Coordinates of C-alpha atoms in Angstrom, one line a residue:
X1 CA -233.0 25.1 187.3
X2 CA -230.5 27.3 189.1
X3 CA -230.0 26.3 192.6
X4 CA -230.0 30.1 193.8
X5 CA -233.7 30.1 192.4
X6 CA -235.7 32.1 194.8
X7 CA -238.7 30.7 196.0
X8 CA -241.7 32.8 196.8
X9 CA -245.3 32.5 198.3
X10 CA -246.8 33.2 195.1
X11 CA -245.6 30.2 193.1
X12 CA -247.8 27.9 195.6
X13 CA -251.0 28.1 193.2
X14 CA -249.1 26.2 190.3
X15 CA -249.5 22.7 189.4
X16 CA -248.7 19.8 186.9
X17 CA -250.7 17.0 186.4
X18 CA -249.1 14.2 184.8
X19 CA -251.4 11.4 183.7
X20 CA -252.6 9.0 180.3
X21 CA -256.2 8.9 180.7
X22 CA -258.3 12.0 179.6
X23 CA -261.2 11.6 181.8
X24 CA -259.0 11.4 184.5
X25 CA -257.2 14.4 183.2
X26 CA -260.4 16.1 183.2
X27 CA -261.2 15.7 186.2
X28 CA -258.4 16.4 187.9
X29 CA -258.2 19.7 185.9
X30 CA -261.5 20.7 186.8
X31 CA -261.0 20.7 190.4
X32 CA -257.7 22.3 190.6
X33 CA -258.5 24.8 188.7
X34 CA -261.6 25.3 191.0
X35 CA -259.6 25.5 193.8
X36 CA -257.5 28.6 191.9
X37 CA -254.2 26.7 190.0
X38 CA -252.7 27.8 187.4
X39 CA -252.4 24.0 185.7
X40 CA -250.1 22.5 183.6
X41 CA -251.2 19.0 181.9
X42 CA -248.3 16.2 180.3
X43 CA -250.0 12.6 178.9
X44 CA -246.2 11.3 179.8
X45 CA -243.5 11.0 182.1
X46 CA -240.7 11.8 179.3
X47 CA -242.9 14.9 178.6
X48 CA -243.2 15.7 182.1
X49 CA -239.8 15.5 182.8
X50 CA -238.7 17.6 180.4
X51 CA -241.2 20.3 182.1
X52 CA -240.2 20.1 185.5
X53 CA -236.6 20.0 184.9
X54 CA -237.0 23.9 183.4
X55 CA -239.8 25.0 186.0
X56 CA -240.9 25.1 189.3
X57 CA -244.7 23.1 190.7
X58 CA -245.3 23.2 194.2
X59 CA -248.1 20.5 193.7
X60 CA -247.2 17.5 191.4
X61 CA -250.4 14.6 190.6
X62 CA -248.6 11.6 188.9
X63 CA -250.5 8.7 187.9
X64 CA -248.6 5.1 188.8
X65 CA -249.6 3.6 185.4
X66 CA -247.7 5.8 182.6
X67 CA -246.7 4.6 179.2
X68 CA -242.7 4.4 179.3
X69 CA -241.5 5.7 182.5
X70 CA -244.2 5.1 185.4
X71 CA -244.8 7.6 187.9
X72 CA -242.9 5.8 190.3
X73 CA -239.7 6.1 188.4
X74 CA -240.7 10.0 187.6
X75 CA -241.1 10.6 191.5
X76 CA -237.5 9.4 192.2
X77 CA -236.0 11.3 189.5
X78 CA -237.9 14.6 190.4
X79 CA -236.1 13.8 194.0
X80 CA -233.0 14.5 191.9
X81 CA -233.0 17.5 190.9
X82 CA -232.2 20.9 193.4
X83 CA -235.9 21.7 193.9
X84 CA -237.2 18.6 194.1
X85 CA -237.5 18.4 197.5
X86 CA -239.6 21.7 197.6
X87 CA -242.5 19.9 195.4
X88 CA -245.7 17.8 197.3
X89 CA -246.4 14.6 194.9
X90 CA -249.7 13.0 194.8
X91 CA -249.5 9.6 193.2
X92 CA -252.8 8.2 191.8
X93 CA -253.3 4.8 191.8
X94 CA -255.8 1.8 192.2
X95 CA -253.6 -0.3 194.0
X96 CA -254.6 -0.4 197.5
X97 CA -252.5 -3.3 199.2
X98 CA -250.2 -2.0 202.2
X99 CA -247.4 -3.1 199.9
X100 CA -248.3 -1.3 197.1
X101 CA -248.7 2.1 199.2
X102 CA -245.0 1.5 200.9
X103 CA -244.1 1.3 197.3
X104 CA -245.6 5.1 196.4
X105 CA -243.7 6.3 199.3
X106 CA -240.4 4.5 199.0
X107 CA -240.4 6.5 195.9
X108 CA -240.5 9.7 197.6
X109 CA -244.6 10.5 197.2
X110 CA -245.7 12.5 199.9
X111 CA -249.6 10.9 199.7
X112 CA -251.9 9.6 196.7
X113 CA -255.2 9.2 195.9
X114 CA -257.2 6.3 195.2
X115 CA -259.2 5.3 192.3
X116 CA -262.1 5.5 191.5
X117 CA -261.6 9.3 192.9
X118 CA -263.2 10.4 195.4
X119 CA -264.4 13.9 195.3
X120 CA -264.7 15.1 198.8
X121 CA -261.8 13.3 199.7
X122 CA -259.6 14.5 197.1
X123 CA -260.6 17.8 198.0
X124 CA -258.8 17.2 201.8
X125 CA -256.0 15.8 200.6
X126 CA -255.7 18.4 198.3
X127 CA -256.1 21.0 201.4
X128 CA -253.6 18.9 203.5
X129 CA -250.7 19.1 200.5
X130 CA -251.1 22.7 200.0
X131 CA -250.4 23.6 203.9
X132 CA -247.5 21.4 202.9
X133 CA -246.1 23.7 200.3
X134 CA -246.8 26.5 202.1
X135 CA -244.7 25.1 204.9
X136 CA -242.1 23.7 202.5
X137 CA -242.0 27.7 200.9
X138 CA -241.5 29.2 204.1
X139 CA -238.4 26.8 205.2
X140 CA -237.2 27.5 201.7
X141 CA -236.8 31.3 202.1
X142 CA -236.0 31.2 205.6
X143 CA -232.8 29.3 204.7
X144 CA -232.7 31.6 201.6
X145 CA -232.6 34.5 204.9
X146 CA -230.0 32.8 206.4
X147 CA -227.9 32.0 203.6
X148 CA -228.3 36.0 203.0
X149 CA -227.3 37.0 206.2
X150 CA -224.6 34.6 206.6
X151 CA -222.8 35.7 203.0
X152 CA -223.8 39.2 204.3
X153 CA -222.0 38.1 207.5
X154 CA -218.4 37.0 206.1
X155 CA -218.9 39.9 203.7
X156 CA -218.2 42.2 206.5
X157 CA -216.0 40.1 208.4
X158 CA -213.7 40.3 205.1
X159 CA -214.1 44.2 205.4
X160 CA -213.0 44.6 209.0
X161 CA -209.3 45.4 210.2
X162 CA -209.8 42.6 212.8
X163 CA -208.9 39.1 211.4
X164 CA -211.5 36.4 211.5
X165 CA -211.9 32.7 211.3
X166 CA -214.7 30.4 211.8
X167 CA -214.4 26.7 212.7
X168 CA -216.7 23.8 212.2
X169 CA -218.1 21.2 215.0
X170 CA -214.6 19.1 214.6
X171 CA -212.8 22.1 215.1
X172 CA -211.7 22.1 210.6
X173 CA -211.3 26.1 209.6
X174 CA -214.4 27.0 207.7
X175 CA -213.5 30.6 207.1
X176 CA -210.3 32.8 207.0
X177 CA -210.6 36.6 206.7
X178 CA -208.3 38.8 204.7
X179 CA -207.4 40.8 208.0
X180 CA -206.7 37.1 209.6
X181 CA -204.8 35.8 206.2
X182 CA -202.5 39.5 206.5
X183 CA -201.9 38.8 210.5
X184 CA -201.6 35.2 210.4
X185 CA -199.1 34.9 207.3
X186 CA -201.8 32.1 206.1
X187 CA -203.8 31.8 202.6
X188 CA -207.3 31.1 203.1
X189 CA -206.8 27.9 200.5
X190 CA -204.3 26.2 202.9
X191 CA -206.1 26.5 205.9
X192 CA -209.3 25.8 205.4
X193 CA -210.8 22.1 206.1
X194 CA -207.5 22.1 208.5
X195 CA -207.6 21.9 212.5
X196 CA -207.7 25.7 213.6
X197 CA -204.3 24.8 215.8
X198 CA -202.6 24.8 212.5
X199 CA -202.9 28.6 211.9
X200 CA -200.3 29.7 214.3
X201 CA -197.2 27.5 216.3
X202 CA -198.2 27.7 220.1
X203 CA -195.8 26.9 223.2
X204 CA -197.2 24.7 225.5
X205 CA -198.4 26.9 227.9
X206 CA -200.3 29.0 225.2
X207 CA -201.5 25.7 223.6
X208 CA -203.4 24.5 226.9
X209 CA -205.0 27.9 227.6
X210 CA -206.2 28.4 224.4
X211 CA -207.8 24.9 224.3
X212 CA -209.3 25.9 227.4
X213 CA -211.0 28.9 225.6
X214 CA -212.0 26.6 222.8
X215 CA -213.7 23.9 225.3
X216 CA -215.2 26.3 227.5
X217 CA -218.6 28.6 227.2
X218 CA -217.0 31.8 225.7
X219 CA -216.3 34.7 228.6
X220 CA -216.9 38.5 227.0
X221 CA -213.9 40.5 227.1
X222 CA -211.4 37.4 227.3
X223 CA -208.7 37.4 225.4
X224 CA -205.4 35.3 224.8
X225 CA -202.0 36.9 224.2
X226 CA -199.9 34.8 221.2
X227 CA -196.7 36.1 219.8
X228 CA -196.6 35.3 216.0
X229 CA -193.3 35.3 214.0
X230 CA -193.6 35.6 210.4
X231 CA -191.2 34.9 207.7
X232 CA -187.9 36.3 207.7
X233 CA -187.8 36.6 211.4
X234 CA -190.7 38.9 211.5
X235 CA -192.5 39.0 214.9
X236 CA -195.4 40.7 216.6
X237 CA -198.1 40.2 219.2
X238 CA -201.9 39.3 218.4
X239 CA -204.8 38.8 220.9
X240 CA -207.3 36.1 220.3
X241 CA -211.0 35.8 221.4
X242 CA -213.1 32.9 221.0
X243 CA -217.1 33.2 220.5
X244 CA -219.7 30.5 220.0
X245 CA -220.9 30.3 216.3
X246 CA -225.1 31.5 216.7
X247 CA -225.7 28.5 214.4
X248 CA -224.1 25.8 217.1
X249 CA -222.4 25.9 220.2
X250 CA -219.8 23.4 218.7
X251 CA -218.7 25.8 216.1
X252 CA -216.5 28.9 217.0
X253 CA -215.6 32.0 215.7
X254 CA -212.6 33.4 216.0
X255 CA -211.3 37.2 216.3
X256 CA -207.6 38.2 215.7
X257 CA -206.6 41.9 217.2
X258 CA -203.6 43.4 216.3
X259 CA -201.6 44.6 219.4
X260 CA -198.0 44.8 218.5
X261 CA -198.0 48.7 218.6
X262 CA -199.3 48.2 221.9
X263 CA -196.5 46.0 222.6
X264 CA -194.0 48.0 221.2
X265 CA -194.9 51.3 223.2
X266 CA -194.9 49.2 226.4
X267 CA -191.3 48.0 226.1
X268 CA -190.4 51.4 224.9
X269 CA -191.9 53.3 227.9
X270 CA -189.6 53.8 230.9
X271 CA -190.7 51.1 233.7
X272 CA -192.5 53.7 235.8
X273 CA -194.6 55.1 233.2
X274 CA -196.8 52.1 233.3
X275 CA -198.0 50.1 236.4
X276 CA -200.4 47.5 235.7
X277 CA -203.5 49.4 233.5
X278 CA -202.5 52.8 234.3
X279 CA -200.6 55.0 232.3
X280 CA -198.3 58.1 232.9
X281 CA -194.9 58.8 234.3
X282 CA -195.5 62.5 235.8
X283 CA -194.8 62.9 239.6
X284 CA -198.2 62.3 240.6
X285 CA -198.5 58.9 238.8
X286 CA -195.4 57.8 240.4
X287 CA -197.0 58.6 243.8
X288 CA -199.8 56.9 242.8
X289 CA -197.9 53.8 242.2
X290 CA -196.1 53.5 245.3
X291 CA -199.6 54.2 247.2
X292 CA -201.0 51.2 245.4
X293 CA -197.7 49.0 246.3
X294 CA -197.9 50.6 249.8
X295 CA -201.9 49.4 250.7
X296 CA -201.6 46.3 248.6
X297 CA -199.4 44.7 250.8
X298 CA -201.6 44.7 253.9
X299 CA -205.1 43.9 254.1
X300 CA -206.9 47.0 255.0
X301 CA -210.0 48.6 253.3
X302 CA -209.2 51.5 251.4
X303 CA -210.6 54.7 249.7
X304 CA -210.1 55.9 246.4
X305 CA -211.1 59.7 245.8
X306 CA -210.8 61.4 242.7
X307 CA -213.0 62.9 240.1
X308 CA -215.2 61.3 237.5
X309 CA -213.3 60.0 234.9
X310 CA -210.0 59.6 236.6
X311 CA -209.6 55.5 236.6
X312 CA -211.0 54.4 240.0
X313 CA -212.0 50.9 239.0
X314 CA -208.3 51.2 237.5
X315 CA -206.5 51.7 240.7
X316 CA -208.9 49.2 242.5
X317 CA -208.0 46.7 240.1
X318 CA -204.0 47.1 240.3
X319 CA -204.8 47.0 244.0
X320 CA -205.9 43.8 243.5
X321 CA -203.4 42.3 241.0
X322 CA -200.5 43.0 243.4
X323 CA -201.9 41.8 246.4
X324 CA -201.7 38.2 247.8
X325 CA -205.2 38.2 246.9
X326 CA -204.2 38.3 242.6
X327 CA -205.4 34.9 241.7
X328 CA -209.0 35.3 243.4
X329 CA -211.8 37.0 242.3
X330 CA -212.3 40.9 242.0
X331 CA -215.9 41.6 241.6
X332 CA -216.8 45.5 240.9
X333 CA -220.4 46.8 241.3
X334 CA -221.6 50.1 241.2
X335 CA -223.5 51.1 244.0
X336 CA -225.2 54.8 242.3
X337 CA -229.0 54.9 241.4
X338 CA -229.7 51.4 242.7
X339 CA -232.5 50.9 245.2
X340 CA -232.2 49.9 248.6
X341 CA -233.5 46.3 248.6
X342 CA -231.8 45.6 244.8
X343 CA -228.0 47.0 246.4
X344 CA -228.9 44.8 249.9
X345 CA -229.6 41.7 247.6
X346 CA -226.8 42.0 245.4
X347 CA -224.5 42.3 248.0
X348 CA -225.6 40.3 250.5
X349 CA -227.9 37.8 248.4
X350 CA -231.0 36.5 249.6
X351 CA -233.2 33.2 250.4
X352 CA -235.9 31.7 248.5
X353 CA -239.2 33.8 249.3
X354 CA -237.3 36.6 251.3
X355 CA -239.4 39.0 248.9
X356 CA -241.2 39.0 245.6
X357 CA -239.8 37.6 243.1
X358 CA -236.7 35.6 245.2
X359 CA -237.7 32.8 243.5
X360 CA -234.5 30.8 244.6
X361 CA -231.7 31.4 247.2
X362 CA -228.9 33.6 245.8
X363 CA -225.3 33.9 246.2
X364 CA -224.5 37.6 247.0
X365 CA -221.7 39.7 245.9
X366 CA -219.6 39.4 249.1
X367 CA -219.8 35.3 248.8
X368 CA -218.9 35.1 245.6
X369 CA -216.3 37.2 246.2
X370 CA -214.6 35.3 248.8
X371 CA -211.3 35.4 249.1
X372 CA -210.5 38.3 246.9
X373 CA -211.9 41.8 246.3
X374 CA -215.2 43.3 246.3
X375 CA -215.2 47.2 244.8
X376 CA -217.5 49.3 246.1
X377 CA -217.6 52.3 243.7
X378 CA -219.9 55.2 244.3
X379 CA -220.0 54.3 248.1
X380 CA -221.6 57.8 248.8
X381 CA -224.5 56.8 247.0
X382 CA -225.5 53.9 249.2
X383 CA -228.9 53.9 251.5
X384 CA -228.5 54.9 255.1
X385 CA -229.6 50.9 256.1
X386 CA -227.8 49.1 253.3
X387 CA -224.7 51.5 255.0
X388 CA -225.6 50.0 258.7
X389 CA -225.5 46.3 257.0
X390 CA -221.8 47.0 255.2
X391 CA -220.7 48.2 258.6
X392 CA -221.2 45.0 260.1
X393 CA -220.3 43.1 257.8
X394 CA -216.5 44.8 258.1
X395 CA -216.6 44.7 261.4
X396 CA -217.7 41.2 262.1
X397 CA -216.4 39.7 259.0
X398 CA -219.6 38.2 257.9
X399 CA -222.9 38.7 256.2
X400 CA -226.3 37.5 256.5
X401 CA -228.4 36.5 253.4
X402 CA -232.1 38.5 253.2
X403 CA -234.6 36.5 254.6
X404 CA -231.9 34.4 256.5
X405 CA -230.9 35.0 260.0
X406 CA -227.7 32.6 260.5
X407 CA -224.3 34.2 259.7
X408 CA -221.8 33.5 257.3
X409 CA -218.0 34.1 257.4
X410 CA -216.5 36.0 254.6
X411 CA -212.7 36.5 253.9
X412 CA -213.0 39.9 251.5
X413 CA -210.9 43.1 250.8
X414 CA -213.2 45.6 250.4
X415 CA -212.1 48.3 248.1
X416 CA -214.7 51.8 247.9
X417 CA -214.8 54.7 245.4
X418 CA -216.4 58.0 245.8
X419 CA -216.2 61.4 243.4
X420 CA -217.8 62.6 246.5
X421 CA -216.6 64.4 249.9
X422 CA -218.1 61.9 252.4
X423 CA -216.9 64.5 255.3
X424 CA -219.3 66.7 253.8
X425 CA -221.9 63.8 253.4
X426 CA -221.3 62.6 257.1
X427 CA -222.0 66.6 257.8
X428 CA -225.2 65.9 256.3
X429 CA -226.2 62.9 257.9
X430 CA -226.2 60.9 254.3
X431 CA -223.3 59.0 255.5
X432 CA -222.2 57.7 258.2
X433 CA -219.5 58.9 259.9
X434 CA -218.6 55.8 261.9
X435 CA -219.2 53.4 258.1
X436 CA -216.1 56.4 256.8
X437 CA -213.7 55.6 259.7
X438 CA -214.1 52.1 258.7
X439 CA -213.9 52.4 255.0
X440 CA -211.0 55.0 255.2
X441 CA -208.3 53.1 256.9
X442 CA -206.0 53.1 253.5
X443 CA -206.9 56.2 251.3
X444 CA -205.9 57.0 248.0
X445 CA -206.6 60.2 246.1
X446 CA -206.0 60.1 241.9
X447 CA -204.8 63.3 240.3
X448 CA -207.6 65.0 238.0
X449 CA -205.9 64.6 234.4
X450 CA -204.7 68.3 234.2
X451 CA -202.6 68.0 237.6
X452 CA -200.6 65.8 235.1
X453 CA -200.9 67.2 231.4
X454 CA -197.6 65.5 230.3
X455 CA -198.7 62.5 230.4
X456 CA -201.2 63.4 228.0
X457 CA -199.2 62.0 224.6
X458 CA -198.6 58.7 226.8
X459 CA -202.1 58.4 227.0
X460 CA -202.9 59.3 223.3
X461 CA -201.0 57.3 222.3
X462 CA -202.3 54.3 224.2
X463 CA -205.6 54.9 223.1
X464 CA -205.0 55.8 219.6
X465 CA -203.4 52.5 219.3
X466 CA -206.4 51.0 221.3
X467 CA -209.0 52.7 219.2
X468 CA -207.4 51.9 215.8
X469 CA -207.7 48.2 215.5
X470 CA -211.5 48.1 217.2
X471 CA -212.5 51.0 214.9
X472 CA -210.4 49.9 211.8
X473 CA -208.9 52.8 211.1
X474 CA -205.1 53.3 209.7
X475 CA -204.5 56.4 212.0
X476 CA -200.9 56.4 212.9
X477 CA -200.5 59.6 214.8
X478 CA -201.5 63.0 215.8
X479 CA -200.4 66.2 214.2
X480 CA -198.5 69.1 216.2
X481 CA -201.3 71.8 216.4
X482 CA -204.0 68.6 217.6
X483 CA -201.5 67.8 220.1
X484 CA -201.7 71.3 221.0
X485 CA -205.2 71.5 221.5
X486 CA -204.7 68.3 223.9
X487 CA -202.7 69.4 225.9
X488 CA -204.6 73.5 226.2
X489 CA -207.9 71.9 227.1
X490 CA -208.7 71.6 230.8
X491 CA -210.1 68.1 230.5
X492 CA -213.0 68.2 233.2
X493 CA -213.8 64.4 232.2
X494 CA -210.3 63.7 232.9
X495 CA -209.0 60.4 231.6
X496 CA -212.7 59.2 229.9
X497 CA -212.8 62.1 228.5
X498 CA -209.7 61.9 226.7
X499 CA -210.6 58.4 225.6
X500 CA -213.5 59.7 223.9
X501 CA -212.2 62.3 222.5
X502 CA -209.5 60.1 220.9
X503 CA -212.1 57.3 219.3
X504 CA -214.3 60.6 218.1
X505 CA -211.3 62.0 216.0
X506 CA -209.9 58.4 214.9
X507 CA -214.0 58.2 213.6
X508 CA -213.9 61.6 212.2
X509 CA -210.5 61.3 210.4
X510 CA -210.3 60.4 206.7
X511 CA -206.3 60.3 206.7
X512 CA -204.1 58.3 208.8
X513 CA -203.3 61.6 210.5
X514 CA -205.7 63.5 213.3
X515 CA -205.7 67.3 212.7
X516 CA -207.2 69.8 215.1
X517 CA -210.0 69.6 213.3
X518 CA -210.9 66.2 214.0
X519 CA -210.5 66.9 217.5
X520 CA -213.2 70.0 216.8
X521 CA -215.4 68.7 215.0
X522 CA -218.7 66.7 215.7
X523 CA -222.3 68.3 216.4
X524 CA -221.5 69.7 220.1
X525 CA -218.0 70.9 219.5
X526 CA -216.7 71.0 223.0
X527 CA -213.1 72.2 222.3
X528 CA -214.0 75.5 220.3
X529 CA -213.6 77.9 223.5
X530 CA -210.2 76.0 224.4
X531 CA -209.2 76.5 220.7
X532 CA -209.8 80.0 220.5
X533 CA -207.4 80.6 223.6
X534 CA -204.7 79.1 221.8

């Protein structure tokens, strides 16, 4: 029998019944077929054997005393085979010494029956070995489902553009992708069953951090740099990310991104047209830049204006990363459409009982941002008495837990965010004016995308190369009238925008060149009034 024989529900209602005596036979026919089976009858053990090795029985009755082999001897051979473990065996015997009964179940028996039979009793023990099957069945094609989804699984990993490999609980490659065989320069034959470090050659520094990631729970969106030289002096840059395998925490699954092009167009920009995340090199991203050097080297809270889409959390975070603050934490949270209790509690935290559902003390967002930077963004949306809390709490330099009444210091930069005019809100009375003096010591205003349209192509080209190995796409570049259409449209989603623009035409593209179509196309077609300008 094959081993990918698939076992079904269906099957459970067969039986064989291996055994010399006819009365016996008889009897044991009579009642199983009674009780529904489909039954199959051998007077032998060679006969039997024969049988099962060619067929399937969920329910197996086996006397002890056979001419030739005896059922003992059957039982351990039936163990043998791939579905012999997916059987129930009775053994019938009239040996009833202790000694004799660890004998039927050294042999692998799952129960017997004693002679003379009892009726009523073989009836229960009947009804106990079919819930057996049943339950055998039902692990059998659940690990049938799993095998499924797991060949279903590498099946797709093969077909991705990002490079895969999957470890086992001593760290031994269990599974090397073609994407991961193309970036790594490695043949799945010579690296499986071998440690995972020997799939690439890592400097020292690389080699502890990436052990690190191995160790450690896995952190979403974390990532390792490695530069990778191939033969004949071939290098380029790959990202790593390692996940826990669902099946065990022990076993890892590793994902390979392709970023050289990313690499490449860094180096090949002038030094101003990057700083940190943000992209462009037109006049008002080199003002921006110096603002952000300017406010990071002092300690003040700042403002950052600018519309939707513009990279807020972007500029907060370069903030951040060149400040003496770098190596703590920066925590964002988005303070729009959150009620006044939830915002209070998350920032501030709150004690054990301090309302329904505080079930334990909790660390707010100001604590666990100590030392670094907490980002505000969407300040303008915040409830008039959470706003009286955060004024205190940069004035005094210390917050107070819900439900708690002692004060504790805090050492955090507060950074805030707004699409809104708060002078307009103060006017209002939704904000208040003394919370914007505080908050707008520094202030920073981004430029709306079409202020600076030339660094549109910068930006394309970031994201296309970006887009291209998370899609899996080869798009290489854009054509001259899509590039057009780019730069005509007046971007009212600014930066985001363009980002999703860019991943909608890599999508939409079936060459490795984006058209204007692409960049039209789609259900809602948001670019056909710009288009017909041009």
């Amino acid at each position: 029998m094959s081993d990918s024989y698939r076992f079904r529900e269906n099957f459970a209602m067969k039986a064989l019944i291996v055994d010399d005596e006819a009365d016996m036979r008889l009897i044991l026919q009579t009642v199983m077929r009674a009780r529904g089976y489909e039954v199959n009858v051998c007077v032998s053990a060679e006969d039997a054997w024969e049988m099962y090795q060619k067929e399937y029985f969920p329910l197996v009755i086996l006397d002890w005393l056979l001419p030739g082999i005896d059922g003992l001897q059957l039982c351990q051979k039936m163990r043998t085979l791939p579905h012999g473990d997916l059987s129930v065996i009775l053994m019938v015997t009239g040996k009833k010494r202790p000694e004799d009964l660890q004998q039927v179940l050294q042999a692998g028996a799952d129960d017997y029956l004693a002679k003379p039979v009892d009726l009523q009793m073989m009836n229960v023990r009947l009804s106990i070995a079919e819930q057996q099957v049943k339950n055998l069945l039902k692990r059998k094609m659940a690990e049938e489902e799993r095998q499924k989804t797991y060949e279903d699984m590498l099946s797709i990993l093969n077909q991705l553009r990002i490079g895969t490999a999957m470890t086992d609980e001593e760290g031994r490659v269990t599974f090397l992708s073609q994407a991961a065989e193309s970036l790594l320069g490695r043949q799945k034959e010579e690296a499986v069953g071998k440690p995972w470090k020997l799939l690439f050659k890592l400097q020292e520094e690389e080699d502890k951090k990436f052990q690190q990631m191995f160790d450690l729970p896995s952190k979403n969106g974390e990532k390792l740099p490695i530069n990778i030289e191939k033969e004949r002096g071939q290098k380029y840059w790959i990202e790593v990310e390692v996940r826990e395998d669902p099946r065990s925490t022990k076993r890892k699954i590793l994902h390979f991104y392709d970023v050289t092009e990313i690499a490449d167009l860094r180096r090949l920009l002038d030094e101003k047209s990057q700083f940190e995340s943000l992209v462009g090199k037109s006049d008002p991203m080199k003002v921006l830049y110096q603002k952000i050097q300017d406010v990071a080297s002092v300690d003040a809270t700042v403002l950052v204006e600018g519309e939707t889409g513009t990279g807020k959390e972007l500029v907060a975070r370069a903030i951040h990363s060149v400040s003496h603050r770098k190596a703590k934490p920066f925590i964002a949270v988005n303070c729009a459409g959150l009620t006044e209790s939830l915002l209070a509690s998350q920032l501030f935290g709150h004690k054990k009982g301090a309302f329904t559902g505080a079930v334990q003390d909790q660390q707010g967002l100001f604590e666990a941002a100590n030392g670094g930077t907490l980002f505000l963004d969407e300040i303008g949306d915040i409830p008039m008495l959470v706003q009286t809390h955060l004024l205190r709490v940069l004035q005094e330099k210390e917050i107070v837990r819900l439900g708690e009444s002692k004060p504790r210091k805090i050492d955090v930069r507060v950074v805030a965010a707004t699409h809104r005019n708060l002078a307009e809100e103060v006017e209002k009375g939704t904000f208040r004016q003394d919370l914007l003096y505080r908050i707008r010591v520094a202030r920073i205003n981004i430029p709306s995308l079409r202020e600076r349209k030339e660094d549109i192509p910068l930006l394309v080209g970031s994201f296309l190369s970006q887009s291209r190995a998370s899609i899996g796409k080869k798009v290489h570049e854009f054509s001259n009238d899509a590039l057009r259409l780019l730069m005509a449209h007046n971007w009212p989603g600014n930066v985001r925008e363009l980002k999703n623009t860019i991943e909608r035409a890599i999508i939409l593209s079936d060459t490795n060149l984006i058209d204007k179509a692409n960049i039209i196309g789609g259900e809602d077609k948001p670019y056909t009034s710009e288009l017909e300008k041009i």
